[in-house]
Every structure is written in C-alpha cells, then in structure tokens.
Coordinates of C-alpha atoms in Angstrom, one line a residue:
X1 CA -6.3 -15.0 0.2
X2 CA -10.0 -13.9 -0.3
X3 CA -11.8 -13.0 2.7
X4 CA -14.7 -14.9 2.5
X5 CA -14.7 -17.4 5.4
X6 CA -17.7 -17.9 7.8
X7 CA -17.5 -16.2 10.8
X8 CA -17.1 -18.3 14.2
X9 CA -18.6 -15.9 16.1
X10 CA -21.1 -14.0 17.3
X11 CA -22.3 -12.3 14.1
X12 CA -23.1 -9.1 15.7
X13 CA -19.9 -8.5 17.0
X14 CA -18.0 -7.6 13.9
X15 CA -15.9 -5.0 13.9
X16 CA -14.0 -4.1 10.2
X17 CA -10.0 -3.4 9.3
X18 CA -9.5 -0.6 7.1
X19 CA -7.1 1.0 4.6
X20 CA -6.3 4.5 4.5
X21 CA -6.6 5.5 0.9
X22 CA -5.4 9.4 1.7
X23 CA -4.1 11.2 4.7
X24 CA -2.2 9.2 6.8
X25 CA -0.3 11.6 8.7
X26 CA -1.7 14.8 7.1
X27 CA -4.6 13.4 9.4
X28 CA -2.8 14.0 12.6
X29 CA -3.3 17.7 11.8
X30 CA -7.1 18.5 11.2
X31 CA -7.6 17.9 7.9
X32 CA -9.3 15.1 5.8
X33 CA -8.9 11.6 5.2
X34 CA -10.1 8.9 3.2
X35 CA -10.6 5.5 4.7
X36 CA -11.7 2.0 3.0
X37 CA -13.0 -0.4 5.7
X38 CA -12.2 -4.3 4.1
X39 CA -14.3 -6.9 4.4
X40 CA -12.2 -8.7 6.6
X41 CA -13.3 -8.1 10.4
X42 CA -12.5 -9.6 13.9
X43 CA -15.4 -10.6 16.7
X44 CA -15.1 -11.5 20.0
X45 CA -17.5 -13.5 22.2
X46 CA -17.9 -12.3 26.0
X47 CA -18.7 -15.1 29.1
X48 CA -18.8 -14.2 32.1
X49 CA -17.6 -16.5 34.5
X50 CA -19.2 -18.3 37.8
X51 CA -16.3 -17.3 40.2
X52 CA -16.2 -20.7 41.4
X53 CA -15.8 -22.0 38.3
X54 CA -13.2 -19.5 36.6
X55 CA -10.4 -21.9 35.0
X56 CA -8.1 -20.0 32.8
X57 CA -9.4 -16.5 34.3
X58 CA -7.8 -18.0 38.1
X59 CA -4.8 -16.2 38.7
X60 CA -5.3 -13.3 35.8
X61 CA -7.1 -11.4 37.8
X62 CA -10.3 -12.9 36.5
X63 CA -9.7 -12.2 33.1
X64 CA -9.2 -14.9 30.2
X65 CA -8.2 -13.8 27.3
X66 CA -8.1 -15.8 23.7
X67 CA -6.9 -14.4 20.6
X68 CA -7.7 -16.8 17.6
X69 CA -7.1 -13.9 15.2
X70 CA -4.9 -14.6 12.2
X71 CA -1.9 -12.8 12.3
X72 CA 1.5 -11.3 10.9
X73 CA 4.4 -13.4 12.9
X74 CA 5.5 -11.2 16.2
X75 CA 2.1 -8.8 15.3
X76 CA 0.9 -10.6 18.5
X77 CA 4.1 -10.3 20.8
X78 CA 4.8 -7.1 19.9
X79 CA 1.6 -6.0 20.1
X80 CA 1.2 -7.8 24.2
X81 CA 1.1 -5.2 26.8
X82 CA -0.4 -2.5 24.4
X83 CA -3.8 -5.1 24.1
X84 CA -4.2 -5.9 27.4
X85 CA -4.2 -2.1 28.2
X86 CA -6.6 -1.6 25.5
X87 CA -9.1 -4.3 26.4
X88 CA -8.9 -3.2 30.4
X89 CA -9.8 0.8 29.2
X90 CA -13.0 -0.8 27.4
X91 CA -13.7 -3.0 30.4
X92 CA -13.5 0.4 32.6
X93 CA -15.6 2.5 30.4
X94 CA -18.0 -0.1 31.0
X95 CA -17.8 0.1 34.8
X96 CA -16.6 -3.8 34.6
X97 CA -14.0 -5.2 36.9
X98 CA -12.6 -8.6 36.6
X99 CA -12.0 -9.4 39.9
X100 CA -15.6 -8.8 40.9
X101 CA -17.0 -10.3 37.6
X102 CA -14.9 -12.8 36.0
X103 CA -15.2 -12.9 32.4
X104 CA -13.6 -15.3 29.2
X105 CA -12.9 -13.2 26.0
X106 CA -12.5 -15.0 22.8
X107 CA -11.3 -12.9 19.9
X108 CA -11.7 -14.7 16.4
X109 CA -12.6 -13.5 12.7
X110 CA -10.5 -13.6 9.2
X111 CA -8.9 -10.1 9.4
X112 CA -5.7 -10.7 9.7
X113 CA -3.7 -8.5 12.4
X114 CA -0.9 -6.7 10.5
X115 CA 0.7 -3.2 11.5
X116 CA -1.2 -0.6 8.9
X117 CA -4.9 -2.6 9.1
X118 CA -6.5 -1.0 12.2
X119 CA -6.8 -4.5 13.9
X120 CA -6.4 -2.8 17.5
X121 CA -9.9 -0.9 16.5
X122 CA -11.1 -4.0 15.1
X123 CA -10.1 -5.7 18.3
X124 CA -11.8 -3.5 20.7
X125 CA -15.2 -2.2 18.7
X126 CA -15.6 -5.9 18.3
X127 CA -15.1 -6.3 22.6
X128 CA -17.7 -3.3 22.5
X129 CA -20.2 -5.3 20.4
X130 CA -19.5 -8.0 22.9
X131 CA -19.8 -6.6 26.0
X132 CA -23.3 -4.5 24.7
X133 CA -24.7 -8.2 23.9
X134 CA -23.5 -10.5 26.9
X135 CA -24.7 -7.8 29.4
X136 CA -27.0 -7.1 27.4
X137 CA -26.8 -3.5 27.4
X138 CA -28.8 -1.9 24.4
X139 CA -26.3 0.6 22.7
X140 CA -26.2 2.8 19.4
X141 CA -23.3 2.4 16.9
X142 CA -22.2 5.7 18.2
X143 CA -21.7 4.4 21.5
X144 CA -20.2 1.5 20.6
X145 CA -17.5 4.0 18.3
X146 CA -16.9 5.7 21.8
X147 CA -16.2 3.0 23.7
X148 CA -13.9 1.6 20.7
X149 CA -12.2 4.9 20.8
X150 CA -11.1 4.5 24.7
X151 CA -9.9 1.1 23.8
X152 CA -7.9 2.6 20.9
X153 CA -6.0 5.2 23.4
X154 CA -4.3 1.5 25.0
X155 CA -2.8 1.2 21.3
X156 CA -2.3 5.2 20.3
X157 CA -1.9 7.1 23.2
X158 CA -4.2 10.2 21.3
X159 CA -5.8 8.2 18.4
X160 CA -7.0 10.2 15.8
X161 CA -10.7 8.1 15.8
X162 CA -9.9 6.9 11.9
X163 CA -9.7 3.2 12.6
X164 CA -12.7 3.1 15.4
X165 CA -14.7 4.7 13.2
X166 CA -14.0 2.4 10.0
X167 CA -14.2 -0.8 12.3
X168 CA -17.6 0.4 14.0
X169 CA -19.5 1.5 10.4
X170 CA -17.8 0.0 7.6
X171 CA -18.1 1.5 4.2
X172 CA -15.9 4.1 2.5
X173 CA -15.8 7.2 5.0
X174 CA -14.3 11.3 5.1
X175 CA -13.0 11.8 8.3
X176 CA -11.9 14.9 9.6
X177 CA -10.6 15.9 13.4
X178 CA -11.7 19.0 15.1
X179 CA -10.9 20.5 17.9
X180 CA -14.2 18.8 19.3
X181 CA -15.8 15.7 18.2
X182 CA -14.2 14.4 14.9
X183 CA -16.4 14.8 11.5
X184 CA -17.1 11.6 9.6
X185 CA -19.6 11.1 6.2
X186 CA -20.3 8.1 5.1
X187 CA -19.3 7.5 1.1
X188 CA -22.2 6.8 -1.7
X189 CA -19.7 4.5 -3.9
X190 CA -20.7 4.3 -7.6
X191 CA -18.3 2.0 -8.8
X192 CA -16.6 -1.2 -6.9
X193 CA -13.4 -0.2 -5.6
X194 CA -11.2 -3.0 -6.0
X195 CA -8.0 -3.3 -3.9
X196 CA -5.0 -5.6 -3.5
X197 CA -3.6 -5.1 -0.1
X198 CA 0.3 -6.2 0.8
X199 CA 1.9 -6.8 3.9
X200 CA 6.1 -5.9 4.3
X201 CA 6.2 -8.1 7.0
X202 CA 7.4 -5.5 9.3
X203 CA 5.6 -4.0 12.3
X204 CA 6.2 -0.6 13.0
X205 CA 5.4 1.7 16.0
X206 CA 2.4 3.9 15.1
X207 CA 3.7 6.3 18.1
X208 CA 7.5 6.6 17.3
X209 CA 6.6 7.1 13.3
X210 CA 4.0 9.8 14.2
X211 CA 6.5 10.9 17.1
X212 CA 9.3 11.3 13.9
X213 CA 6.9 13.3 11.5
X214 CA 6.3 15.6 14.7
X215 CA 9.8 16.4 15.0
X216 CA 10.4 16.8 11.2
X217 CA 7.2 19.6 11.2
X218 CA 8.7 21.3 14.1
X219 CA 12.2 21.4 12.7
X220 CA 11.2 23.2 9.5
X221 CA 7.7 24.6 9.6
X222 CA 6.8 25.9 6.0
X223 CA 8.5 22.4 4.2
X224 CA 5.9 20.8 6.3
X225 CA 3.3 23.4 5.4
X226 CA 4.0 22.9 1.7
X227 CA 3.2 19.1 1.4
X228 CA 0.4 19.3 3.8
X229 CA -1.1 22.0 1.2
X230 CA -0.5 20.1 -1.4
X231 CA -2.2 17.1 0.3
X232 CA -5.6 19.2 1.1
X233 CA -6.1 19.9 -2.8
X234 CA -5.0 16.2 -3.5
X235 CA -7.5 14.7 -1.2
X236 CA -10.4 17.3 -2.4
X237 CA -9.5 15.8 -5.8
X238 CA -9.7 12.6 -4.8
X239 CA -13.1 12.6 -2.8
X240 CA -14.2 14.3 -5.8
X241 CA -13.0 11.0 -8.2
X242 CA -14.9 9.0 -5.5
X243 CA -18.1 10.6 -5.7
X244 CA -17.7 10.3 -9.6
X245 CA -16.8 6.7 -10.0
X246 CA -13.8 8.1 -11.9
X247 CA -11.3 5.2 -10.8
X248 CA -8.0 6.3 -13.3
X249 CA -8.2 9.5 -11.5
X250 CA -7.8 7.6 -8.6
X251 CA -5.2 5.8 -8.6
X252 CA -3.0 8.9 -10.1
X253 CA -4.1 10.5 -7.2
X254 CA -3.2 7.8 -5.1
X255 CA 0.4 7.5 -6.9
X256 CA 0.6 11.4 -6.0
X257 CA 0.1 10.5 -2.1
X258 CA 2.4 7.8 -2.2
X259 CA 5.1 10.3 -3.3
X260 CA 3.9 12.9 -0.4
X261 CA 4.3 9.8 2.1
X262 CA 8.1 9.5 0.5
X263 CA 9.0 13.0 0.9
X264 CA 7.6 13.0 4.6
X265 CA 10.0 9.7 4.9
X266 CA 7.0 7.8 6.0
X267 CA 7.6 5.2 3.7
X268 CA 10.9 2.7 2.7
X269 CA 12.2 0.7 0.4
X270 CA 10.1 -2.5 0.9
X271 CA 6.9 -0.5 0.3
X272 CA 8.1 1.5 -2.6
X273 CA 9.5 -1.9 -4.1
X274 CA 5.3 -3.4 -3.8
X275 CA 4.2 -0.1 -4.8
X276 CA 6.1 -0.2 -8.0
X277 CA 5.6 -3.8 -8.8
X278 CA 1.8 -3.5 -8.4
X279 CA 1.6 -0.8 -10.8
X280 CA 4.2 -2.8 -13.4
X281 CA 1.5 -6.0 -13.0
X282 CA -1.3 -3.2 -14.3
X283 CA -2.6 -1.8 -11.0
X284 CA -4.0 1.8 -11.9
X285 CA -2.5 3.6 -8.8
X286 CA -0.6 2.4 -5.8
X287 CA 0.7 3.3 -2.1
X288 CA 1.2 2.6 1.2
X289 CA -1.5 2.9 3.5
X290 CA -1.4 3.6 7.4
X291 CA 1.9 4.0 9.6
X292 CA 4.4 3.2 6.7
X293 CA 8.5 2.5 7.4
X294 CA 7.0 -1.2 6.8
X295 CA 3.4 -2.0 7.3
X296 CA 1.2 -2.3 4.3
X297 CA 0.9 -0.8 1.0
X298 CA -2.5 -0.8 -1.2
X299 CA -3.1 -0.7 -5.0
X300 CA -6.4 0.1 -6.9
X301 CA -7.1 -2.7 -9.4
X302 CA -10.1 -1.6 -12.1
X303 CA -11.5 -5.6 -13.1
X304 CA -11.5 -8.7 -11.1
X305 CA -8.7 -9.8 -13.7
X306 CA -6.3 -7.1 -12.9
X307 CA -6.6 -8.0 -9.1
X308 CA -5.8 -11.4 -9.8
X309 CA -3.0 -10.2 -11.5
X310 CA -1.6 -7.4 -9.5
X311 CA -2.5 -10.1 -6.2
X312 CA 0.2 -12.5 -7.9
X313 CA 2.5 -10.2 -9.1
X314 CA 2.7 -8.9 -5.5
X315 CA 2.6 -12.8 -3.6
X316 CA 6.3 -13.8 -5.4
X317 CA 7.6 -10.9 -3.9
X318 CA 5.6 -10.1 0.1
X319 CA 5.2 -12.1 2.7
X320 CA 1.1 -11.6 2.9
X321 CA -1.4 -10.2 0.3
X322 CA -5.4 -9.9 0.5
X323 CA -7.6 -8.7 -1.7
X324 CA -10.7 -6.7 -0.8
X325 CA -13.5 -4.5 -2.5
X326 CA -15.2 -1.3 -1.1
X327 CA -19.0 -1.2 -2.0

C-alpha cells in the first residue's frame, strides 16, 4: 500500500517510522548507523478532561487511551503493558498526572505498527508533539527527541535513541552513541531512495534478541570483534554511496549487511526467503532491517517500475508490504 492518506490529526503532531538501512545491532556498541525515516507517521491528539465529565478516563485512573493505529495482528496485544508504561514515562517527564488532570489520548496516522518500524518512537514523539500543543508548552525538536527518548525506555529498557530520533526529524540520518549524548547528522540525499518494505508477520522481542546477541559477544569475544570490524568499514562505505547518489553500491552494500545480520543469527528463514525474492524480482540490494528473527526486511528499488515490481513480487509471498521513498 502507498502511504499517502490524509492525516486525521493534528498535523503537527507527526512523529515518523523508520528503517535501519545499516547497524542494527552493531549500534548497541558505539558505532554508526544508518536510518531511513518513511513517510508513514502516527499522531496523537491530547484533551484534557473536565473531571466531572471524564467518561472513558473514569475508572483508568483518568487516563483514556485510543489507538486507531493500523497494525500487524497481535502487534497491539503483545505490545499492551510495554505502551502503557511508555505513554505514563512521557506523562511524568512532563510533570502530568492523570488522577489530578484527566486527559483522552487518541493515537491515529497510516504507519502501520509492525515489530522492526520504530512505531513505539512514533507512538510517543507523536504524544510529545501532543502534549507541547494542548498545554501549550512551546518546545524545540530537541526537546521533544528527549521526551520521546523517556517514552522509548517503556519499550527498550536502555534504547539506543535510533528510533526517537528518526520519528522526531525525519530525513535520512548517521547516528552514533557515546558515552554521553548520542551524535546524529542529518543526510543531504542526491538521489531518491526508493524502498519496498515487508513485513514476516512475526513480532519479536527487541530485548530478548538484543539480550541473545549479548550473550553470543560475551561467549566468544574476537568472532564478535571480527564482524563488528567488518561492519564499521561497511557502513563508512555505505555513507560514502549515500553522499554520492551511487545507489548500485548500495544495495551491494546492503546485501553485505544482510549476510553480517545472518552470521550474528539475527535474522531467519522468513526474512532471508523476502530478501532473496526481492532481489530475484530486480531489487538492487536487500535486507532485513531492525530486530530481525521475524520483523521486517527492506530492499532498495532504483525506478518507480522496479518498486512496483519488487512490491508484487514480495505481496504473493508476506503478509504486509509498503513502499516508501527517502528524500
């Protein structure tokens, strides 16, 4: 499906999904990443409520909550008790409580909430652009990355900052954690990047994937320091093929990452199948993209005819598939 719909609500709350192109994992450990935010976004409009007159938010502790977001089946179940725990860390880093100022949040947009798209950042930057404008309470983008960030630590435990950052500022970024405040620059694109994004239909645990690639690294240190060396000179090349518009370098570089993910045993056979079918249906480069073991893969598609063909190559065979374009 294209992701061009018209937003329901408040314009000025949108918050973006995005696509790791390189690094997922290698991330984790200081060094940098590639990220696509997609057009697709989620927004969230904030009432607060007379508390006389508090109807759904009676008996929640004066909070109603309303999640029209598209998403995967279960994505939303499974997904429960982590959003509600993300939602209350933004409410507290606003000073806000419920039960003294009753409040209706209603989260809408076209990005569809799938394990591997960074709709938990989407979810809460867009209840940060929401709060800042029912308050109102006059706030920088910065500010509204930070609060984002305390929302994401409901979802992640430690998040790395990746997905805030792409939901808050959009664009194609290079983001790096430090021991401090994470690095991020914003990507001059020459050439339209254009993606077809597919869904396995499974939803994986970010924590328990990232929890298995910890134990791998700490069970053999130097196989783990090999692949993450080889990773730092792949994604130098690859910011490099950015900067340049050089798309076929790209996707081979992208190909190379998907087999890094596969020897770190990030990724399974449902991904490898999409990855290999995009690139039979003329995709120039192909790989999964965020926590892998299901999640979502991506494939770099040079003309709007290749995406159309890569998009229905890849919707006989997965349950969901977008396509998207960074600019």
């Amino acid at each position: 499906t294209d992701q061009d719909t018209k937003p329901t609500l408040p314009e000025g709350t949108h918050a973006y999904g995005k696509l790791i192109l390189f690094g997922e994992h290698f991330v984790v450990y200081k060094v940098p990443a590639l990220v696509g935010a997609v057009s697709a976004y989620t927004d969230c409009n904030v009432e607060f409520l007379d508390k006389d007159n508090m109807n759904g938010a009676a008996g929640t502790g004066g909070l109603e909550i309303v999640d029209n977001r598209p998403a995967v089946p279960n994505y939303k179940v499974k997904k429960a008790e982590e959003g509600k725990q993300a939602i209350g860390l933004v409410l507290d880093h606003f000073g806000l409580n419920p039960k003294e100022r009753p409040m209706k949040l209603t989260f809408g947009g076209d990005l569809c909430a799938v394990s591997g798209i960074g709709a938990s950042a989407a979810q809460v930057v867009a209840l940060a652009r929401g709060l800042s404008l029912a308050l109102p309470k006059e706030m920088t983008e910065e500010e509204i990355n930070a609060a984002g960030y305390e929302g994401e630590k409901g979802y992640h435990g430690t998040p790395s900052g990746i997905d805030n950052t792409a939901a808050t500022f959009g664009g194609v970024l290079r983001f790096q954690r430090t021991d401090g405040d994470p690095i991020f620059i914003k990507k001059k694109i020459t050439e339209p990047i254009r993606i077809v994004y597919a869904s396995t239909g499974i939803t994986a645990s970010t924590t328990t994937v990232v929890g298995d690639v910890k134990a791998k690294k700490e069970a053999d240190e130097e196989w783990f320091d090999g692949l993450l060396q080889k990773y730092v000179t792949l994604v130098g090349k690859g910011e490099k093929a950015i900067d340049e518009g050089d798309l076929a370098t790209l996707g081979k570089l992208m190909d190379e990452n998907h087999a890094l993910c596969q020897e770190l045993t990030v990724s399974c056979q449902e991904l490898d199948d999409l990855v290999l079918a995009a690139r039979a249906a003329g995709a120039i480069g192909a790989k999964m993209s965020g926590t892998g073991r299901g999640g979502l893969m991506l494939a770099l598609t040079p003309t709007p005819e290749i995406q159309d063909q890569v998009a229905a190559a890849l919707e006989k065979i997965a349950p969901q598939v977008w396509k998207t374009t960074f600019a």
